[in-house]
Short mmCIF file of C-alpha atoms and ligand atoms in Angstrom, two decimals:
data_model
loop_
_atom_site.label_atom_id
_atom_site.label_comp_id
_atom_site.label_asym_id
_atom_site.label_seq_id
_atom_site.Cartn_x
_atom_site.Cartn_y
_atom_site.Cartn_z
CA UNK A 1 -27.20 -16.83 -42.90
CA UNK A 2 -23.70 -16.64 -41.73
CA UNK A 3 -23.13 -17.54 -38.04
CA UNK A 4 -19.70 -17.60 -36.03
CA UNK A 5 -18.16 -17.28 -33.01
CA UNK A 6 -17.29 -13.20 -31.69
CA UNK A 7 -13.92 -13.26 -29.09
CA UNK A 8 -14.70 -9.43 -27.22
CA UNK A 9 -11.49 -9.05 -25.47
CA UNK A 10 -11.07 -6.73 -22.30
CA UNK A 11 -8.68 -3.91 -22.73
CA UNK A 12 -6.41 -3.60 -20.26
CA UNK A 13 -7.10 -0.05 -18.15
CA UNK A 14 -4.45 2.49 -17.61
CA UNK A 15 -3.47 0.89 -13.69
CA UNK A 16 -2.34 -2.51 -14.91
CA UNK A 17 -0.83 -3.86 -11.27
CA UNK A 18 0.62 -6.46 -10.13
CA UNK A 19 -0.65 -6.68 -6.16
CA UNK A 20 -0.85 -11.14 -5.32
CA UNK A 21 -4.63 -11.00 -4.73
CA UNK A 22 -5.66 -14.15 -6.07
CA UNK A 23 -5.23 -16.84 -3.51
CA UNK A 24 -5.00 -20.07 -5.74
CA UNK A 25 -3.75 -18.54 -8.92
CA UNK A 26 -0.22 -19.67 -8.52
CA UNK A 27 0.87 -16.66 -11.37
CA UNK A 28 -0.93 -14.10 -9.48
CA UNK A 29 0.52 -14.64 -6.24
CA UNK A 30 4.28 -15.60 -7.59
CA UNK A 31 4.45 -11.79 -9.09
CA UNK A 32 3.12 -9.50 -6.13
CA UNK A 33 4.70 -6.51 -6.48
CA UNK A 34 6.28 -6.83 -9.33
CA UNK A 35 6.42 -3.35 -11.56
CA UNK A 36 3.96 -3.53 -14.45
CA UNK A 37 3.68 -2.06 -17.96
CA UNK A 38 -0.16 -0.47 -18.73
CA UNK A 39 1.29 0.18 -21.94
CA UNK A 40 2.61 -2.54 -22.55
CA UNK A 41 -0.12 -5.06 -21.24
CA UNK A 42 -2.64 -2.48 -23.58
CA UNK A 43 -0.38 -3.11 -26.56
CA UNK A 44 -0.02 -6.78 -26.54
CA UNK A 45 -3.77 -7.11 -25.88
CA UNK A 46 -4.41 -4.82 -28.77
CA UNK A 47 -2.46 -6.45 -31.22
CA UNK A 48 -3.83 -10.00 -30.22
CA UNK A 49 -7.39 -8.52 -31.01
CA UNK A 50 -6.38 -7.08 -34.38
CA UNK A 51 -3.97 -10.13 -35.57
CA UNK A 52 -7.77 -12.32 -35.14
CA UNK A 53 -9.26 -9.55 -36.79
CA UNK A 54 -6.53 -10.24 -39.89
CA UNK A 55 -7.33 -13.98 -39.77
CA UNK A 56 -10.77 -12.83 -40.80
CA UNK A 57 -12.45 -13.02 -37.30
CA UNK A 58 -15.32 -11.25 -35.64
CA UNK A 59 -13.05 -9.35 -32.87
CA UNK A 60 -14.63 -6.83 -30.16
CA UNK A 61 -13.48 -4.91 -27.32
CA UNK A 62 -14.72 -4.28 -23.96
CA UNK A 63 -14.02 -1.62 -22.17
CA UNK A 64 -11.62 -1.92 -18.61
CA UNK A 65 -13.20 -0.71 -15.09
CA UNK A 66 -12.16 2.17 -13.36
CA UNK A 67 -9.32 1.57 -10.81
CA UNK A 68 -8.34 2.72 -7.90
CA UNK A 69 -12.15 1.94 -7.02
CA UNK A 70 -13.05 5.50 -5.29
CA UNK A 71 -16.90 4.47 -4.42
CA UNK A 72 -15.95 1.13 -2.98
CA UNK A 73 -13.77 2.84 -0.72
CA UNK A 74 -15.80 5.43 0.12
CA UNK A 75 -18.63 2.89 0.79
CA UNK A 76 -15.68 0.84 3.24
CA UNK A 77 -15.73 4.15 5.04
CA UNK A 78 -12.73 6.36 3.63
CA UNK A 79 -13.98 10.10 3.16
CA UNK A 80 -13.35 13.57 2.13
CA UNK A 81 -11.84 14.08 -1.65
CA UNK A 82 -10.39 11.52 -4.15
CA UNK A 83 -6.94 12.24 -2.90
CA UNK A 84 -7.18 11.91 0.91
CA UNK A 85 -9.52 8.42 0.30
CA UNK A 86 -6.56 7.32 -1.69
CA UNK A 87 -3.72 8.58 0.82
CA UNK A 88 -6.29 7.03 3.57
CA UNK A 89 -6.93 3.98 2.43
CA UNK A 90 -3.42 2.97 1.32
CA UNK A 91 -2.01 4.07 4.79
CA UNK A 92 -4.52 2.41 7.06
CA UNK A 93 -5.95 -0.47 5.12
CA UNK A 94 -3.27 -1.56 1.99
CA UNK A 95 -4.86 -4.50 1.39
CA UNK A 96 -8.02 -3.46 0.99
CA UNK A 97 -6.75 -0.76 -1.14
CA UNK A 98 -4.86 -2.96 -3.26
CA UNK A 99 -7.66 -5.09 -3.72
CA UNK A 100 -9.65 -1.80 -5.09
CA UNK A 101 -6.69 -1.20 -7.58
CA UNK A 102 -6.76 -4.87 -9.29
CA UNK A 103 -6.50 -4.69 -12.75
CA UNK A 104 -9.15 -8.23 -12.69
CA UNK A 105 -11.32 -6.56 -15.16
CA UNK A 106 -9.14 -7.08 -18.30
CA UNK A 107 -9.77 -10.99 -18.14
CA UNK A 108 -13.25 -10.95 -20.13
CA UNK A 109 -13.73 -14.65 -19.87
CA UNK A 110 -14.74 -14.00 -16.14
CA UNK A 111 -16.82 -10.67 -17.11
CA UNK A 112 -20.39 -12.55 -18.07
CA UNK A 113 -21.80 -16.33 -19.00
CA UNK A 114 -23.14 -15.96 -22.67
CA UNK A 115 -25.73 -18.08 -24.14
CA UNK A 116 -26.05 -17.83 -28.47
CA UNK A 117 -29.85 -17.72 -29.72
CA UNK A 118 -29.91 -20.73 -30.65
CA UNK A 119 -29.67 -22.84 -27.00
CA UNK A 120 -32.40 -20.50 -25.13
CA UNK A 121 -36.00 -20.56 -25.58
CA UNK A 122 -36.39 -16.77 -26.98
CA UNK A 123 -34.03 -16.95 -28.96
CA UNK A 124 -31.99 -14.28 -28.21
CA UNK A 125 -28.43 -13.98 -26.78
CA UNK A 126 -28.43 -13.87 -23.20
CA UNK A 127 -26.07 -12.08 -20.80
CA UNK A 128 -25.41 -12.86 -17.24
CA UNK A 129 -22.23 -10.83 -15.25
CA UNK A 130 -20.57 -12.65 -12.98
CA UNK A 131 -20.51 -11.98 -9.61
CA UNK A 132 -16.97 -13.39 -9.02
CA UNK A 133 -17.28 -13.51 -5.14
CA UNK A 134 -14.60 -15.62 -4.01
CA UNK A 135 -12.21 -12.97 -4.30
CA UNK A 136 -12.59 -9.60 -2.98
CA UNK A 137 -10.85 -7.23 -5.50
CA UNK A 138 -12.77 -9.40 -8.55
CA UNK A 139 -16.47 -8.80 -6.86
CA UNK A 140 -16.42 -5.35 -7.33
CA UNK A 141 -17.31 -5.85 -11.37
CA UNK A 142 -20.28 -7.00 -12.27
CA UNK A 143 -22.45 -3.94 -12.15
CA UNK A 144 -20.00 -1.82 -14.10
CA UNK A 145 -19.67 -4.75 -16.43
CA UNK A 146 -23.33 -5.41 -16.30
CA UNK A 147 -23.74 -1.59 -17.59
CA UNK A 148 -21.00 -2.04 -20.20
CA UNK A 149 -22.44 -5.27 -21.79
CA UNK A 150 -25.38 -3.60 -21.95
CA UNK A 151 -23.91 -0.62 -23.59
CA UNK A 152 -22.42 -3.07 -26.16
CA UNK A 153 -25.18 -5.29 -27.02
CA UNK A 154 -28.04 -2.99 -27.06
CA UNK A 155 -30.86 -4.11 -28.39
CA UNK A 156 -33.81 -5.87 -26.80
CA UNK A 157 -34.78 -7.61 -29.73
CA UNK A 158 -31.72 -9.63 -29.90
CA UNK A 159 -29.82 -9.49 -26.44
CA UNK A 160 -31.40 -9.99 -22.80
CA UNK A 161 -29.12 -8.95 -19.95
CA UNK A 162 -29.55 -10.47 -16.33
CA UNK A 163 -28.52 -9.32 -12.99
CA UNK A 164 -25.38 -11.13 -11.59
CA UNK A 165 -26.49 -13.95 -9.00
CA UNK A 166 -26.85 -12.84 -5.51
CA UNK A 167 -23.42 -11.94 -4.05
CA UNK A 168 -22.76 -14.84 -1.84
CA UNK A 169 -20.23 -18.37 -2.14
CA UNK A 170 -23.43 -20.25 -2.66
CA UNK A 171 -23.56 -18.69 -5.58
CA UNK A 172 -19.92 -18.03 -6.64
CA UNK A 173 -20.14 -17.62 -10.36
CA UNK A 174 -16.95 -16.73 -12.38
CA UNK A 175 -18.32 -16.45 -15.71
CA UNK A 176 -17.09 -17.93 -19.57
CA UNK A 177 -13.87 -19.65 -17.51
CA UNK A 178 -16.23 -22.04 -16.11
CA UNK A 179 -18.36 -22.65 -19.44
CA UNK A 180 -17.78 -23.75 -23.14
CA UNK A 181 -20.00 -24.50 -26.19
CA UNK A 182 -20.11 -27.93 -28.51
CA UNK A 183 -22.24 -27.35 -31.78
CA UNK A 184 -21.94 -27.76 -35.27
CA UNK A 185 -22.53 -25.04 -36.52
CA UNK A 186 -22.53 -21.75 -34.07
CA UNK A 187 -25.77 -20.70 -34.99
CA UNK A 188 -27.68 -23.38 -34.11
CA UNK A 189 -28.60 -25.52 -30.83
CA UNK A 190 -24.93 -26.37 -28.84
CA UNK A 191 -24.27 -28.55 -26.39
CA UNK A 192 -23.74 -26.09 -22.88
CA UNK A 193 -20.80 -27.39 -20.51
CA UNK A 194 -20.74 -25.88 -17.35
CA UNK A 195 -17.77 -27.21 -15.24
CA UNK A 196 -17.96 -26.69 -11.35
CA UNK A 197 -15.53 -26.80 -8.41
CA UNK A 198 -17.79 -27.68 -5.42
CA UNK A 199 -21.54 -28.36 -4.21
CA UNK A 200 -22.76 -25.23 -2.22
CA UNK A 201 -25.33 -27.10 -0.25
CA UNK A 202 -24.29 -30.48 -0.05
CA UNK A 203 -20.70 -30.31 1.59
CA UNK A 204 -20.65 -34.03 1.94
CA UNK A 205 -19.58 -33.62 -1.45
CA UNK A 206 -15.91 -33.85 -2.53
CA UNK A 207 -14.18 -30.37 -2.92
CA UNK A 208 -10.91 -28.74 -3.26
CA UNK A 209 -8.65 -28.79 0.12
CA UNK A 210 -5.63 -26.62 0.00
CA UNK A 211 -7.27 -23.90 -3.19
CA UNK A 212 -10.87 -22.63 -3.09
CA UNK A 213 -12.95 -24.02 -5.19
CA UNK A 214 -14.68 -21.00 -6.71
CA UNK A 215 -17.12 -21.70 -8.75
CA UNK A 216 -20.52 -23.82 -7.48
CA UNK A 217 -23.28 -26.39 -8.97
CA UNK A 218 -26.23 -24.11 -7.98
CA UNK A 219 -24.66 -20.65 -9.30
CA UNK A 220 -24.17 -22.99 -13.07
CA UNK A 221 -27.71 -24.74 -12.57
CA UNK A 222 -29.51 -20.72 -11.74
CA UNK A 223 -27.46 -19.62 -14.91
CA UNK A 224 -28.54 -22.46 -16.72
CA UNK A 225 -32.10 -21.59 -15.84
CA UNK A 226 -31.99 -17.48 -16.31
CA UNK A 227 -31.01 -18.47 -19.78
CA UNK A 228 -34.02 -20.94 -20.75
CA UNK A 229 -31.64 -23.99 -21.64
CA UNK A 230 -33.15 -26.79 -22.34
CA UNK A 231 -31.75 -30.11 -20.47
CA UNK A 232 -31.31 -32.09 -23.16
CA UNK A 233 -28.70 -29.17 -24.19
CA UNK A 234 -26.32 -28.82 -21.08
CA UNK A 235 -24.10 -30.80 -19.02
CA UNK A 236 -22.94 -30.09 -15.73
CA UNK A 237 -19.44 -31.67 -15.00
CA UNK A 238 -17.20 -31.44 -11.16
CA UNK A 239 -14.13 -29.78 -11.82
CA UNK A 240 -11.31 -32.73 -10.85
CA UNK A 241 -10.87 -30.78 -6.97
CA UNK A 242 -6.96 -32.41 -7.24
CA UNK A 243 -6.17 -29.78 -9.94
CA UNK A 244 -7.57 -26.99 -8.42
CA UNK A 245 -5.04 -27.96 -5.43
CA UNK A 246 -2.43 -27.81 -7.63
CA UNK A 247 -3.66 -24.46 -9.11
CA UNK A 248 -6.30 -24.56 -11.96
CA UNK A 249 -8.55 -21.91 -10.65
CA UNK A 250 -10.83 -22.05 -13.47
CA UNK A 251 -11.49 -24.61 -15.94
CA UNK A 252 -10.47 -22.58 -19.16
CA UNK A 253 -6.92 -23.53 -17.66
CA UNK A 254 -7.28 -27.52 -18.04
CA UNK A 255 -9.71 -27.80 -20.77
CA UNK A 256 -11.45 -25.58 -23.90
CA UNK A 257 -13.82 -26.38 -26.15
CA UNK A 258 -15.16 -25.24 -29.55
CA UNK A 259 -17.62 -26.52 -32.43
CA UNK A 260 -16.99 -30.32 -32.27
CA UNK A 261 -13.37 -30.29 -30.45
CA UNK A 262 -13.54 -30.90 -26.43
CA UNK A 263 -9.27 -30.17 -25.54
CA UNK A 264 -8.62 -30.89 -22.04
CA UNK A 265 -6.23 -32.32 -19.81
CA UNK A 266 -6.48 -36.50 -18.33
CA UNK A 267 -7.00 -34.97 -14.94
CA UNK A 268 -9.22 -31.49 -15.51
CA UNK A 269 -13.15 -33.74 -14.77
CA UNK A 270 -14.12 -35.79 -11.85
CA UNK A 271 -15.31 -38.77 -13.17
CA UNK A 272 -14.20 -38.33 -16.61
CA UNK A 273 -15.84 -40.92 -18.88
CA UNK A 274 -19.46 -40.32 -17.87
CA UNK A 275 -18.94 -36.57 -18.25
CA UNK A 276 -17.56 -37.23 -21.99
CA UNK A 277 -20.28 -40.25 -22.43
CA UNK A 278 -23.00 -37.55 -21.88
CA UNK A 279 -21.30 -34.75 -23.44
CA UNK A 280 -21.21 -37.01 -26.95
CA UNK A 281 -25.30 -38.30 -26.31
CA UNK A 282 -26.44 -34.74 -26.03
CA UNK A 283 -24.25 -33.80 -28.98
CA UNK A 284 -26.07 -36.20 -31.25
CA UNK A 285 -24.82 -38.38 -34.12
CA UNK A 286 -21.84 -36.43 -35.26
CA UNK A 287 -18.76 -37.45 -33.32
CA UNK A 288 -17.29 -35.03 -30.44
CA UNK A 289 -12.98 -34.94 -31.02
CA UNK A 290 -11.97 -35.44 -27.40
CA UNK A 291 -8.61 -34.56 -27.28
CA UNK A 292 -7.19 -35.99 -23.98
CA UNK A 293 -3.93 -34.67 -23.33
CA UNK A 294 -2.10 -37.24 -20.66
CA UNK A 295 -0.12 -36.24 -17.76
CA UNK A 296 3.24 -38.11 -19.36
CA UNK A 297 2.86 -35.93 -21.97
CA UNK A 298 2.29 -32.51 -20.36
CA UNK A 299 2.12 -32.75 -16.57
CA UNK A 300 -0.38 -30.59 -14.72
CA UNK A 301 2.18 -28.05 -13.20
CA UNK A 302 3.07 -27.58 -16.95
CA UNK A 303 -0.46 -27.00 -18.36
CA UNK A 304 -0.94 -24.02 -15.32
CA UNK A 305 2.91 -22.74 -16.14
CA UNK A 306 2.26 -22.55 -19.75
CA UNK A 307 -1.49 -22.46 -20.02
CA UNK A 308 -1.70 -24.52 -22.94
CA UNK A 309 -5.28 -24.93 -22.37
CA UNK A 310 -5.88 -21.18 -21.46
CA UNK A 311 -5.74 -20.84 -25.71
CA UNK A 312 -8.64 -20.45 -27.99
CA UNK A 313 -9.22 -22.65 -30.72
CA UNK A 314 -11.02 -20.60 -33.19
CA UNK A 315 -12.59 -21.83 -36.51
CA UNK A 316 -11.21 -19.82 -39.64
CA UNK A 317 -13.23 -18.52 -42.39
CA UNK A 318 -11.64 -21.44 -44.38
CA UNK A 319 -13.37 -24.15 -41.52
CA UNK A 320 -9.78 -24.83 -40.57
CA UNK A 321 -9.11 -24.71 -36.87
CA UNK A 322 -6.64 -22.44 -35.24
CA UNK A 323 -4.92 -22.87 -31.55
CA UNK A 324 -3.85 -19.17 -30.33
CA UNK A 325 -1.34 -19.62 -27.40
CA UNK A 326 0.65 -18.11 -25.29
CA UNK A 327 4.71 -17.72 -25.95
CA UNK A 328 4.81 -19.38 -23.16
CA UNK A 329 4.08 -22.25 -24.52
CA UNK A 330 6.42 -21.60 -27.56
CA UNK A 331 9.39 -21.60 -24.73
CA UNK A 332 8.48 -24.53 -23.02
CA UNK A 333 10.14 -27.67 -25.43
CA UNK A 334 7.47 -30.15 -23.71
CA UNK A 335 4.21 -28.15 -24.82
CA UNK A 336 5.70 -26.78 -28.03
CA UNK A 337 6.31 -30.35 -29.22
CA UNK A 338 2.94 -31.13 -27.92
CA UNK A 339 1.37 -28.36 -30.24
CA UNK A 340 3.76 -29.01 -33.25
CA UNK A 341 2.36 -32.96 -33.20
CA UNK A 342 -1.06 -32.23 -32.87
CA UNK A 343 -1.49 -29.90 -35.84
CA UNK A 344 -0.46 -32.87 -37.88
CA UNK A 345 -2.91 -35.36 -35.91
CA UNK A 346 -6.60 -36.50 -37.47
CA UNK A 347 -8.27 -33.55 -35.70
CA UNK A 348 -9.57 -30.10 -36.95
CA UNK A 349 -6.94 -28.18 -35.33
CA UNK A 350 -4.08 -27.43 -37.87
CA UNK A 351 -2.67 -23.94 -37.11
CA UNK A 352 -0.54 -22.57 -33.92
CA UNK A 353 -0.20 -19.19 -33.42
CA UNK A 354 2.07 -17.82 -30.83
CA UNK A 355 1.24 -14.11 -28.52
CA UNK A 356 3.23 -12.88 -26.25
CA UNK A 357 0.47 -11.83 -23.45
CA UNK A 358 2.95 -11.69 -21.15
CA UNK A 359 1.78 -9.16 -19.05
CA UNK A 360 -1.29 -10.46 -18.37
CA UNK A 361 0.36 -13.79 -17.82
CA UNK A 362 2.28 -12.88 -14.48
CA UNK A 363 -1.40 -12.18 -12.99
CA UNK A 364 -2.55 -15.74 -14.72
CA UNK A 365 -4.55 -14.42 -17.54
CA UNK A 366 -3.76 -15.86 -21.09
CA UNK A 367 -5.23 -15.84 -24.20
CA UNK A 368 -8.73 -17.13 -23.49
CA UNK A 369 -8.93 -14.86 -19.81
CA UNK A 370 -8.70 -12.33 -22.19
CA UNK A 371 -11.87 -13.00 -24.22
CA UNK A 372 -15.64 -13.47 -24.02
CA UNK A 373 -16.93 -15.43 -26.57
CA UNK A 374 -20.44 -14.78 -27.84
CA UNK A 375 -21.62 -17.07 -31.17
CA UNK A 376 -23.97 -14.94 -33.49
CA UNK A 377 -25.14 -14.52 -36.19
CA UNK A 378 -24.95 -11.80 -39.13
CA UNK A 379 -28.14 -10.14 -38.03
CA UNK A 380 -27.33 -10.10 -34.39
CA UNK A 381 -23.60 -8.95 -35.00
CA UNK A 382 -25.26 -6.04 -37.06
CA UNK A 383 -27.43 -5.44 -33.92
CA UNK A 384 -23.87 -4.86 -31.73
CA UNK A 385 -22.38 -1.30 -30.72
CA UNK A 386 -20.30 -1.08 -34.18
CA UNK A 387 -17.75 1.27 -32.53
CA UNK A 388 -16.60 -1.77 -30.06
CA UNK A 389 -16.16 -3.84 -33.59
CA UNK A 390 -12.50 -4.09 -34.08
CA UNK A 391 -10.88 -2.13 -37.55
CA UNK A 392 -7.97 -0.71 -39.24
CA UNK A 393 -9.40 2.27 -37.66
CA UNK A 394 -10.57 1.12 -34.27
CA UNK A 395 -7.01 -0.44 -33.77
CA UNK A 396 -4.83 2.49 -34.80
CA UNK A 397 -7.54 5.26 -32.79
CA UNK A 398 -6.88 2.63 -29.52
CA UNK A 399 -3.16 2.26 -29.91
CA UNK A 400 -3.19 6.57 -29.89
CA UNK A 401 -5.07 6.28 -27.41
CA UNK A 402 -2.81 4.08 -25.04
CA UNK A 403 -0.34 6.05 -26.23
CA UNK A 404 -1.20 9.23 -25.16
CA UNK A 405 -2.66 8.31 -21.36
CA UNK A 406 -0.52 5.02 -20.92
CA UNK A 407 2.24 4.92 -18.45
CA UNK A 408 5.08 2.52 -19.63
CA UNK A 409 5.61 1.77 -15.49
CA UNK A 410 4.07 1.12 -12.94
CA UNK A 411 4.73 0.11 -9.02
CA UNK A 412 2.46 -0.86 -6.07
CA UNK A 413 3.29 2.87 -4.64
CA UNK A 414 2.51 4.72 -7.93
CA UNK A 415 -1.34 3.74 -7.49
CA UNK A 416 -2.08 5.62 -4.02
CA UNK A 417 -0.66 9.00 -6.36
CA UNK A 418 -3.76 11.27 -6.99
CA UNK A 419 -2.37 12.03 -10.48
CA UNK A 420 -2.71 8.61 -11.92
CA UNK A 421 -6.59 8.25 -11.13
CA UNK A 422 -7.09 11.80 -13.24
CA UNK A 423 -4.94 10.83 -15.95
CA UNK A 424 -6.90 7.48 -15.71
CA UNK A 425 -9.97 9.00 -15.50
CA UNK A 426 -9.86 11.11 -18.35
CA UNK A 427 -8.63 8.35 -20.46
CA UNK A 428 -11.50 6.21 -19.83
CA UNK A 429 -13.77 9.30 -20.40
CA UNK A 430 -12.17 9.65 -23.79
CA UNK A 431 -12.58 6.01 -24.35
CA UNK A 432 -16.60 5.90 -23.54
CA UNK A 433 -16.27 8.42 -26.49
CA UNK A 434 -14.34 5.80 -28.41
CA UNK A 435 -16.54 3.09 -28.07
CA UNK A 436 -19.61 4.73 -27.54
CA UNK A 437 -20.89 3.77 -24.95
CA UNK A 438 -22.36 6.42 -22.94
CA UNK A 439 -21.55 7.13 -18.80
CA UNK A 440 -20.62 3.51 -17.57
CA UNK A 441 -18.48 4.45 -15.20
CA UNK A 442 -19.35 5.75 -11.29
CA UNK A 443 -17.16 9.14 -11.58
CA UNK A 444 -19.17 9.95 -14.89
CA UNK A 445 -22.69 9.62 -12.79
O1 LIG B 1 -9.24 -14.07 -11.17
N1 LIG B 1 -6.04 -12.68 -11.66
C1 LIG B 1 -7.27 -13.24 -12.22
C2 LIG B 1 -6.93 -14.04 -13.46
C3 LIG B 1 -8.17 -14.44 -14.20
C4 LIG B 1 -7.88 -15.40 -15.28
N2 LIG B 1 -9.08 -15.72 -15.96
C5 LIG B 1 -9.40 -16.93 -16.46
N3 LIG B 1 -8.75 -18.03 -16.17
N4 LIG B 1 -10.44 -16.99 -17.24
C6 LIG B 1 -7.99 -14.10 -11.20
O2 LIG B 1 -7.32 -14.83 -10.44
C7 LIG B 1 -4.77 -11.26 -10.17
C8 LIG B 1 -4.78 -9.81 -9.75
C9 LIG B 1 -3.57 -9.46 -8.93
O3 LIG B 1 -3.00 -10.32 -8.26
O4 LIG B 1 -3.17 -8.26 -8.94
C10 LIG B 1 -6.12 -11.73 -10.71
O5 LIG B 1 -7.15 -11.26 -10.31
#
């Protein structure tokens, strides 16, 4: 039976913005109001997802959220129609209206945890949205994502879809960033990392100062448990709180994992060598490549600059290992020569490939923000929404799509315009058709 590893990347919606809501994220908060490109930021996604579809991977797409967020606003009070909640809310509350135009929803590595069949006792793939509370403008996804998984991966004899945790710090839970996968082979029983910032209960515990620290123990441990891993199968590892302080909001940007590779930074884990000593005991007899990458050789500021650990390594159909990465990591001589070294190193990574994801970059999403990763096999990849399966078709129908509704600018003051959440609107009513998946969205209810 075939088994691999799926990337579903989030498509970027039609109000791509740039608005500094993400306290911590260095990227995010370095490019407020900077003009965007929707089309632009669609593209480069797109063509990402179809150059992995090329290299003969399994490549979805999940659909973006609707923004400006009408109901949320409504629900903070703001009434009458769509266009005087908009002119409302941006006049008497801009931050809170900014918050309900982020374009967060694009970065599918926060959108769910996913654990494969062959970790959880049934046996089947299970599904838990984040619920992303730390920030504001990022807590208003999981139910719409919770809808669209399930609109993706719908079939109870394969997939089982949770509720997010309860909406609450204790329980801060950002998703995929915060989680990676060791196994052999995808399809069967992996080794579950789940890499925290902070203890929610015990605060005697050390945590981040300056940055929040936004993902907890007990939100990992309750995922852990909603997904019927086993102990013997999962590790739970403190995020070093010095790095978050110096900007590594989530740990997909100081360490990624995949099959028998662990890539991370000398600083990303408090306490280091017991986290890798158990990591390699649970993993069994076949040796774990930890690839440490020191601080002389690419210091911390550098990793969050470049993301060089915000790539994917991906196994080819040939069982060669690829690293995709950002261009910014291309442009920076330190990390390129970094790259160019270790392809020629005793490990299974032997390819670089380069993306310009530039757009979602200045926000501080690269190339694994942009993906949820979900290991499967043949029969439960035949069991997936086939329209959401990238093509030749699927590609060229999206790129028309983005063409036709896309603007190729846009500034903070474009979003409170009424026109921009109908054109929105009916592109992401055209794209349910797309991709099949039925009334996700609240103005479709
Ligand atoms: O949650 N940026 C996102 C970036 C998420 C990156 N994801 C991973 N590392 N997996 C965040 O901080 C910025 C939005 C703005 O400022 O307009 C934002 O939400």
């Amino acid at each position: 039976m075939k088994q691999f590893e799926a990337n579903f990347d989030g498509l970027v919606g039609p109000t791509h913005n740039y608005a500094g809501l993400s306290f911590g994220n260095v990227a995010s908060f370095s490019n407020a109001n900077a003009v965007s490109n929707p089309k632009e930021a669609a593209k480069q996604g797109l063509a990402k997802m179809k150059a992995l579809h090329d290299l003969g991977m399994v490549q979805g797409v999940l659909a973006p959220q609707e923004r400006p967020d009408i109901d949320t606003l409504k629900r903070l009070g703001f009434t009458g129609s769509d266009k005087r909640v908009l002119e409302q809310a941006s006049k008497h509350a801009q931050e809170v209206f900014l918050a309900c135009c982020s374009a967060s929803s694009m970065w599918t590595a926060n959108a769910a945890t996913v654990s494969p069949s062959g970790d959880t006792a049934d046996n089947k793939i299970h599904f838990t949205p984040a619920n992303l509370t730390n920030k504001f403008h990022r807590s208003l996804e999981p139910q719409v994502t919770g809808r669209i998984l399930k609109a993706v991966f719908n079939n109870d004899k394969h997939f089982s879809h949770h509720t997010h945790l309860p909406d609450n710090e204790h329980f801060g839970d950002e998703g995929a960033a915060n989680h990676t996968r060791l196994c052999s082979q995808y399809g069967e029983t992996g080794v579950e990392i789940f890499v925290y910032g902070r203890h929610a209960f015990d605060t005697s515990r050390p945590a981040p100062k300056k940055f929040p620290a936004r993902q907890t123990l007990e939100a990992s441990q309750a995922i852990a448990r909603l997904h019927g891993l086993s102990e013997e199968n999962t590790v739970y590892v403190q995020q070093n709180p010095d790095v978050i302080d110096q900007g590594v909001f989530h740990n997909d940007v100081i360490s990624v994992g995949n099959q028998n590779v662990l890539f991370y930074h000398e600083q990303a884990f408090h306490q280091t060598q017991a986290a890798l000593d158990e990591i390699q005991q649970k993993f069994g007899q076949e040796k774990v490549h930890f690839i440490q990458v020191s601080t002389d050789a690419v210091p911390v500021l550098d990793a969050v600059k470049t993301y060089l650990f915000n790539t994917q390594i991906i196994t080819l159909p040939s069982g060669e290992m690829a690293i995709i990465a950002p261009t910014n990591c291309e442009e920076n001589s330190a990390v390129s020569s970094y790259l160019a070294d270790l392809v020629t190193q005793n490990t299974p990574i032997k390819q670089v490939h380069y993306f310009d994801v530039k757009q979602s970059m200045k926000n501080g999403g690269g190339p694994a923000c942009l993906r949820l990763r979900v290991a499967m096999t043949e029969t439960e990849l035949a069991a997936v929404n086939q329209n959401t399966i990238m093509s030749e078709s699927v590609f060229s129908r999206l790129n028309q799509w983005v063409d036709t509704h896309y603007r190729d600018q846009l500034s903070i003051d474009d979003l409170r315009d009424p026109s921009l959440l109908y054109e929105s609107r009916s592109a992401l009513d055209e794209l349910t058709q797309i991709l099949a998946i039925g009334s996700v969205y609240p103005f479709q209810q």
